mmCIF file of C-alpha atoms in Angstrom:
data_model
loop_
_atom_site.group_PDB
_atom_site.id
_atom_site.type_symbol
_atom_site.label_atom_id
_atom_site.label_comp_id
_atom_site.label_asym_id
_atom_site.label_seq_id
_atom_site.Cartn_x
_atom_site.Cartn_y
_atom_site.Cartn_z
ATOM 1 C CA MET A 1 -0.256 -0.284 -0.204
ATOM 2 C CA ILE A 2 2.360 2.288 0.887
ATOM 3 C CA GLU A 3 4.250 1.729 -2.153
ATOM 4 C CA LEU A 4 1.677 3.769 -4.346
ATOM 5 C CA VAL A 5 1.907 6.387 -2.169
ATOM 6 C CA GLU A 6 6.094 6.418 -2.697
ATOM 7 C CA ARG A 7 6.219 5.442 -6.639
ATOM 8 C CA ARG A 8 3.171 6.877 -7.991
ATOM 9 C CA THR A 9 2.490 10.234 -6.569
ATOM 10 C CA VAL A 10 1.185 12.488 -8.391
ATOM 11 C CA LEU A 11 0.657 15.510 -6.840
ATOM 12 C CA SER A 12 1.517 16.084 -2.667
ATOM 13 C CA VAL A 13 0.781 19.723 -1.102
ATOM 14 C CA VAL A 14 0.550 20.754 2.383
ATOM 15 C CA VAL A 15 -2.316 21.346 3.494
ATOM 16 C CA GLY A 16 -3.541 22.427 7.140
ATOM 17 C CA SER A 17 -2.506 25.679 8.632
ATOM 18 C CA ARG A 18 1.015 26.191 7.230
ATOM 19 C CA ALA A 19 -1.378 26.044 3.642
ATOM 20 C CA TYR A 20 -3.459 28.739 5.570
ATOM 21 C CA GLY A 21 -1.321 31.308 6.972
ATOM 22 C CA LEU A 22 -2.238 30.282 10.721
ATOM 23 C CA HIS A 23 1.139 28.073 11.457
ATOM 24 C CA GLY A 24 3.401 28.909 14.356
ATOM 25 C CA PRO A 25 6.773 27.146 14.650
ATOM 26 C CA ASP A 26 5.607 23.714 16.030
ATOM 27 C CA SER A 27 3.018 22.982 13.484
ATOM 28 C CA ASP A 28 2.754 20.190 11.880
ATOM 29 C CA TYR A 29 3.388 19.207 8.405
ATOM 30 C CA ASP A 30 -0.289 18.077 6.944
ATOM 31 C CA ARG A 31 0.310 16.382 3.515
ATOM 32 C CA ARG A 32 -1.904 15.337 1.824
ATOM 33 C CA GLY A 33 -1.515 13.690 -2.066
ATOM 34 C CA VAL A 34 -2.894 12.004 -5.196
ATOM 35 C CA PHE A 35 -1.525 8.874 -6.791
ATOM 36 C CA ALA A 36 -2.525 6.666 -8.953
ATOM 37 C CA ALA A 37 -2.234 2.959 -9.330
ATOM 38 C CA PRO A 38 -1.471 0.886 -12.371
ATOM 39 C CA THR A 39 -4.561 0.422 -14.283
ATOM 40 C CA ARG A 40 -3.711 -3.248 -15.024
ATOM 41 C CA ALA A 41 -4.090 -3.647 -10.953
ATOM 42 C CA PHE A 42 -7.881 -2.571 -10.987
ATOM 43 C CA TRP A 43 -7.995 -5.685 -13.771
ATOM 44 C CA HIS A 44 -7.970 -8.095 -10.007
ATOM 45 C CA LEU A 45 -10.937 -9.146 -8.353
ATOM 46 C CA ASP A 46 -8.526 -7.488 -5.537
ATOM 47 C CA LYS A 47 -8.915 -3.671 -5.913
ATOM 48 C CA PRO A 48 -6.531 -1.440 -5.496
ATOM 49 C CA PRO A 49 -6.645 1.196 -2.043
ATOM 50 C CA THR A 50 -8.853 3.806 -2.056
ATOM 51 C CA HIS A 51 -6.720 5.697 0.114
ATOM 52 C CA VAL A 52 -3.684 5.461 1.862
ATOM 53 C CA ASP A 53 -1.931 7.129 5.525
ATOM 54 C CA GLY A 54 1.141 7.334 5.560
ATOM 55 C CA PRO A 55 3.980 6.416 5.271
ATOM 56 C CA ALA A 56 4.951 10.108 7.163
ATOM 57 C CA ALA A 57 3.200 11.181 10.048
ATOM 58 C CA GLU A 58 0.180 13.554 9.369
ATOM 59 C CA GLN A 59 0.114 12.278 5.288
ATOM 60 C CA PHE A 60 -3.272 11.058 4.158
ATOM 61 C CA SER A 61 -2.964 10.083 0.069
ATOM 62 C CA TRP A 62 -5.769 9.520 -2.794
ATOM 63 C CA GLU A 63 -5.646 6.623 -5.163
ATOM 64 C CA PHE A 64 -6.706 9.713 -8.771
ATOM 65 C CA GLU A 65 -10.227 8.050 -8.969
ATOM 66 C CA ARG A 66 -11.576 8.550 -5.637
ATOM 67 C CA PHE A 67 -9.877 11.844 -5.366
ATOM 68 C CA CYS A 68 -12.320 12.862 -8.052
ATOM 69 C CA LEU A 69 -15.275 11.165 -6.971
ATOM 70 C CA LEU A 70 -14.557 13.939 -3.450
ATOM 71 C CA ALA A 71 -13.694 16.624 -5.901
ATOM 72 C CA LEU A 72 -16.715 16.447 -8.041
ATOM 73 C CA GLN A 73 -19.120 16.324 -5.056
ATOM 74 C CA GLY A 74 -17.524 19.542 -4.204
ATOM 75 C CA ASN A 75 -15.872 18.272 -0.320
ATOM 76 C CA PRO A 76 -14.125 20.953 1.415
ATOM 77 C CA THR A 77 -10.909 19.235 1.931
ATOM 78 C CA VAL A 78 -10.349 17.702 -1.117
ATOM 79 C CA LEU A 79 -10.924 20.822 -3.478
ATOM 80 C CA GLU A 80 -8.106 22.430 -0.985
ATOM 81 C CA VAL A 81 -5.605 19.998 -2.531
ATOM 82 C CA LEU A 82 -5.941 21.413 -5.914
ATOM 83 C CA TRP A 83 -5.288 25.122 -4.449
ATOM 84 C CA SER A 84 -2.748 24.856 -2.064
ATOM 85 C CA PRO A 85 -0.193 27.459 -2.587
ATOM 86 C CA LEU A 86 2.523 24.778 -1.343
ATOM 87 C CA VAL A 87 3.435 21.478 -3.589
ATOM 88 C CA GLU A 88 5.775 19.509 -2.902
ATOM 89 C CA ALA A 89 6.086 16.875 -5.296
ATOM 90 C CA ILE A 90 4.309 16.585 -9.406
ATOM 91 C CA THR A 91 4.184 14.384 -11.911
ATOM 92 C CA ALA A 92 3.031 15.441 -15.757
ATOM 93 C CA ASP A 93 -0.314 13.763 -14.250
ATOM 94 C CA GLY A 94 -0.388 16.194 -11.472
ATOM 95 C CA GLU A 95 0.080 18.905 -13.672
ATOM 96 C CA ARG A 96 -3.480 17.610 -15.934
ATOM 97 C CA LEU A 97 -5.381 17.336 -12.143
ATOM 98 C CA LEU A 98 -4.854 20.975 -11.323
ATOM 99 C CA ALA A 99 -5.330 21.760 -14.993
ATOM 100 C CA ALA A 100 -8.521 20.967 -14.692
ATOM 101 C CA ARG A 101 -9.420 21.745 -11.432
ATOM 102 C CA GLN A 102 -11.805 24.087 -12.741
ATOM 103 C CA ALA A 103 -14.027 21.345 -13.958
ATOM 104 C CA PHE A 104 -14.705 20.175 -10.644
ATOM 105 C CA LEU A 105 -16.673 23.857 -9.326
ATOM 106 C CA SER A 106 -20.070 23.941 -8.974
ATOM 107 C CA ARG A 107 -22.811 25.490 -7.113
ATOM 108 C CA ARG A 108 -23.459 23.030 -4.952
ATOM 109 C CA VAL A 109 -20.250 24.284 -2.743
ATOM 110 C CA ALA A 110 -22.328 26.591 -1.220
ATOM 111 C CA GLU A 111 -24.049 23.372 0.224
ATOM 112 C CA THR A 112 -21.170 21.750 1.473
ATOM 113 C CA TYR A 113 -18.520 24.620 2.689
ATOM 114 C CA GLY A 114 -22.130 25.848 4.099
ATOM 115 C CA GLY A 115 -23.134 22.502 6.116
ATOM 116 C CA TYR A 116 -19.258 21.520 7.099
ATOM 117 C CA ALA A 117 -19.199 24.890 8.238
ATOM 118 C CA ARG A 118 -22.867 25.531 10.222
ATOM 119 C CA ASP A 119 -22.057 21.632 11.600
ATOM 120 C CA GLN A 120 -19.508 22.988 12.935
ATOM 121 C CA LEU A 121 -20.720 26.234 14.961
ATOM 122 C CA ASN A 122 -23.772 23.413 15.781
ATOM 123 C CA ARG A 123 -20.776 20.904 17.486
ATOM 124 C CA VAL A 124 -19.343 24.129 19.302
ATOM 125 C CA ALA A 125 -22.047 25.813 20.199
ATOM 126 C CA SER A 126 -24.029 21.835 21.654
ATOM 127 C CA ARG A 127 -20.625 21.295 23.719
ATOM 128 C CA ARG A 128 -21.370 24.638 25.424
ATOM 129 C CA ASP A 129 -24.307 24.085 26.415
ATOM 130 C CA ARG A 130 -23.735 20.671 27.707
ATOM 131 C CA THR A 131 -20.395 21.740 29.540
ATOM 132 C CA GLY A 132 -20.205 26.120 29.659
ATOM 133 C CA GLU A 133 -16.415 24.969 27.120
ATOM 134 C CA THR A 134 -15.782 26.395 23.542
ATOM 135 C CA ASN A 135 -13.897 24.141 21.171
ATOM 136 C CA HIS A 136 -11.917 27.470 19.909
ATOM 137 C CA LYS A 137 -10.438 25.805 17.322
ATOM 138 C CA GLN A 138 -13.215 24.226 15.572
ATOM 139 C CA ALA A 139 -14.395 27.856 16.360
ATOM 140 C CA MET A 140 -12.084 29.621 13.939
ATOM 141 C CA HIS A 141 -12.320 26.642 11.234
ATOM 142 C CA MET A 142 -15.677 27.111 11.238
ATOM 143 C CA ILE A 143 -15.020 31.196 10.073
ATOM 144 C CA ARG A 144 -12.576 30.591 7.861
ATOM 145 C CA LEU A 145 -14.673 28.006 6.301
ATOM 146 C CA LEU A 146 -17.100 29.834 5.409
ATOM 147 C CA VAL A 147 -14.879 33.233 4.324
ATOM 148 C CA ALA A 148 -13.450 29.607 1.794
ATOM 149 C CA GLY A 149 -17.092 29.178 1.120
ATOM 150 C CA THR A 150 -17.674 32.443 -0.239
ATOM 151 C CA HIS A 151 -15.152 33.547 -1.791
ATOM 152 C CA VAL A 152 -14.768 30.633 -4.493
ATOM 153 C CA LEU A 153 -18.790 31.130 -5.111
ATOM 154 C CA ARG A 154 -17.584 34.736 -6.170
ATOM 155 C CA THR A 155 -14.279 34.248 -7.562
ATOM 156 C CA GLY A 156 -14.026 30.742 -9.241
ATOM 157 C CA ASP A 157 -11.029 29.695 -6.616
ATOM 158 C CA VAL A 158 -10.598 27.614 -3.971
ATOM 159 C CA LEU A 159 -9.601 30.445 -1.077
ATOM 160 C CA VAL A 160 -6.624 28.300 0.924
ATOM 161 C CA ASP A 161 -4.394 31.144 2.367
ATOM 162 C CA VAL A 162 -6.126 33.323 4.536
ATOM 163 C CA ARG A 163 -3.172 35.017 6.560
ATOM 164 C CA HIS A 164 -4.739 38.327 5.890
ATOM 165 C CA LEU A 165 -7.175 37.068 8.045
ATOM 166 C CA ARG A 166 -4.594 35.701 10.542
ATOM 167 C CA ASP A 167 -5.043 38.051 13.363
ATOM 168 C CA LYS A 168 -8.517 37.736 14.068
ATOM 169 C CA LEU A 169 -8.378 33.465 13.280
ATOM 170 C CA LEU A 170 -6.084 33.444 15.711
ATOM 171 C CA ALA A 171 -7.987 35.482 18.095
ATOM 172 C CA VAL A 172 -10.815 32.804 18.074
ATOM 173 C CA ARG A 173 -8.293 30.107 18.416
ATOM 174 C CA ARG A 174 -6.877 32.070 21.559
ATOM 175 C CA GLY A 175 -10.376 32.507 22.960
ATOM 176 C CA GLU A 176 -9.898 36.389 23.226
ATOM 177 C CA LEU A 177 -12.663 36.858 21.329
ATOM 178 C CA PRO A 178 -16.081 36.838 23.196
ATOM 179 C CA TRP A 179 -18.993 33.980 21.766
ATOM 180 C CA LYS A 180 -21.378 36.570 21.302
ATOM 181 C CA THR A 181 -18.330 38.094 18.818
ATOM 182 C CA VAL A 182 -17.704 35.021 17.213
ATOM 183 C CA ALA A 183 -20.805 33.198 16.436
ATOM 184 C CA ALA A 184 -21.941 37.466 15.127
ATOM 185 C CA TRP A 185 -19.177 37.488 12.669
ATOM 186 C CA ALA A 186 -20.386 33.493 12.038
ATOM 187 C CA ALA A 187 -24.328 35.295 10.464
ATOM 188 C CA ASP A 188 -22.662 37.520 8.790
ATOM 189 C CA LEU A 189 -20.303 35.324 7.526
ATOM 190 C CA LEU A 190 -23.221 32.767 6.884
ATOM 191 C CA ALA A 191 -25.494 35.476 4.526
ATOM 192 C CA GLU A 192 -22.860 36.436 2.314
ATOM 193 C CA LEU A 193 -22.612 32.866 1.676
ATOM 194 C CA ALA A 194 -25.888 32.716 0.713
ATOM 195 C CA ASP A 195 -25.683 36.489 -1.799
ATOM 196 C CA ALA A 196 -22.677 34.677 -2.651
ATOM 197 C CA ALA A 197 -24.359 31.147 -3.840
ATOM 198 C CA ALA A 198 -27.187 33.517 -5.451
ATOM 199 C CA ALA A 199 -25.120 35.653 -7.522
ATOM 200 C CA THR A 200 -22.596 33.081 -8.496
ATOM 201 C CA ALA A 201 -22.054 32.693 -11.885
ATOM 202 C CA LEU A 202 -20.356 28.357 -11.876
ATOM 203 C CA PRO A 203 -22.354 25.707 -12.839
ATOM 204 C CA GLU A 204 -24.926 24.366 -12.027
ATOM 205 C CA LEU A 205 -23.291 20.672 -11.814
ATOM 206 C CA PRO A 206 -18.910 19.973 -12.341
ATOM 207 C CA ASP A 207 -18.305 19.446 -15.067
ATOM 208 C CA ARG A 208 -18.238 15.486 -14.881
ATOM 209 C CA ASP A 209 -16.811 14.743 -18.376
ATOM 210 C CA ALA A 210 -14.400 16.868 -18.192
ATOM 211 C CA VAL A 211 -13.077 14.875 -15.282
ATOM 212 C CA ASP A 212 -14.229 11.680 -17.348
ATOM 213 C CA ARG A 213 -11.712 12.416 -20.132
ATOM 214 C CA LEU A 214 -9.158 12.949 -17.610
ATOM 215 C CA LEU A 215 -8.989 9.854 -15.766
ATOM 216 C CA ILE A 216 -9.717 7.688 -18.567
ATOM 217 C CA ALA A 217 -6.617 9.362 -19.876
ATOM 218 C CA VAL A 218 -4.516 8.761 -16.919
ATOM 219 C CA ARG A 219 -5.750 5.331 -16.773
ATOM 220 C CA GLU A 220 -4.297 5.021 -20.481
ATOM 221 C CA GLY A 221 -0.934 6.513 -19.761
ATOM 222 C CA ASN A 222 -0.521 4.040 -16.508
ATOM 223 C CA LEU A 223 -1.648 1.050 -18.930
ATOM 224 C CA SER A 224 2.503 -0.020 -19.008
#
């Protein structure tokens, strides 16, 4: 399994706090990647894995097809891989994947980004109701997701680097902003997300045919 990552990776990037511009000296290197299993491996009863953990700490990779399917669904965690400013390794197939990244975007990102953020908001609020404690890190990522969701709807590009909001986001993570202030900020951002969704130029659905052509080209190129 690990050999697929070591020998068949087409794209490897750093995500998380370092890509967001929110890291500190001791922050981890969260690595995400895409590997293309040999095409002939799919002809067996036992298929290649859809994902692999490792070999490094905080490293996770998807097989090419699985990655494409998740990206077509508008999964924020997966889409960030295609827009990370910190690319550590890339092959010709990885270049093709990045060149096709706009094909994965559609109006459904309003639901995925908004849904992820609302889920985190509800979890933070539920924990506060139960224990009186606030998960400040979760609250920060909720805000970041809402900002990123509005950005992709307005611009057609996934926002990863949020260092322009670094001071305020880190203040949320450190618990320096009152929860009422954070909740009000989230409410404003949810309204902005709804406005951006109503006015977005993104297509109703992603370009599945373009992604299918990409996948076929990668499979054909990995026949040998």
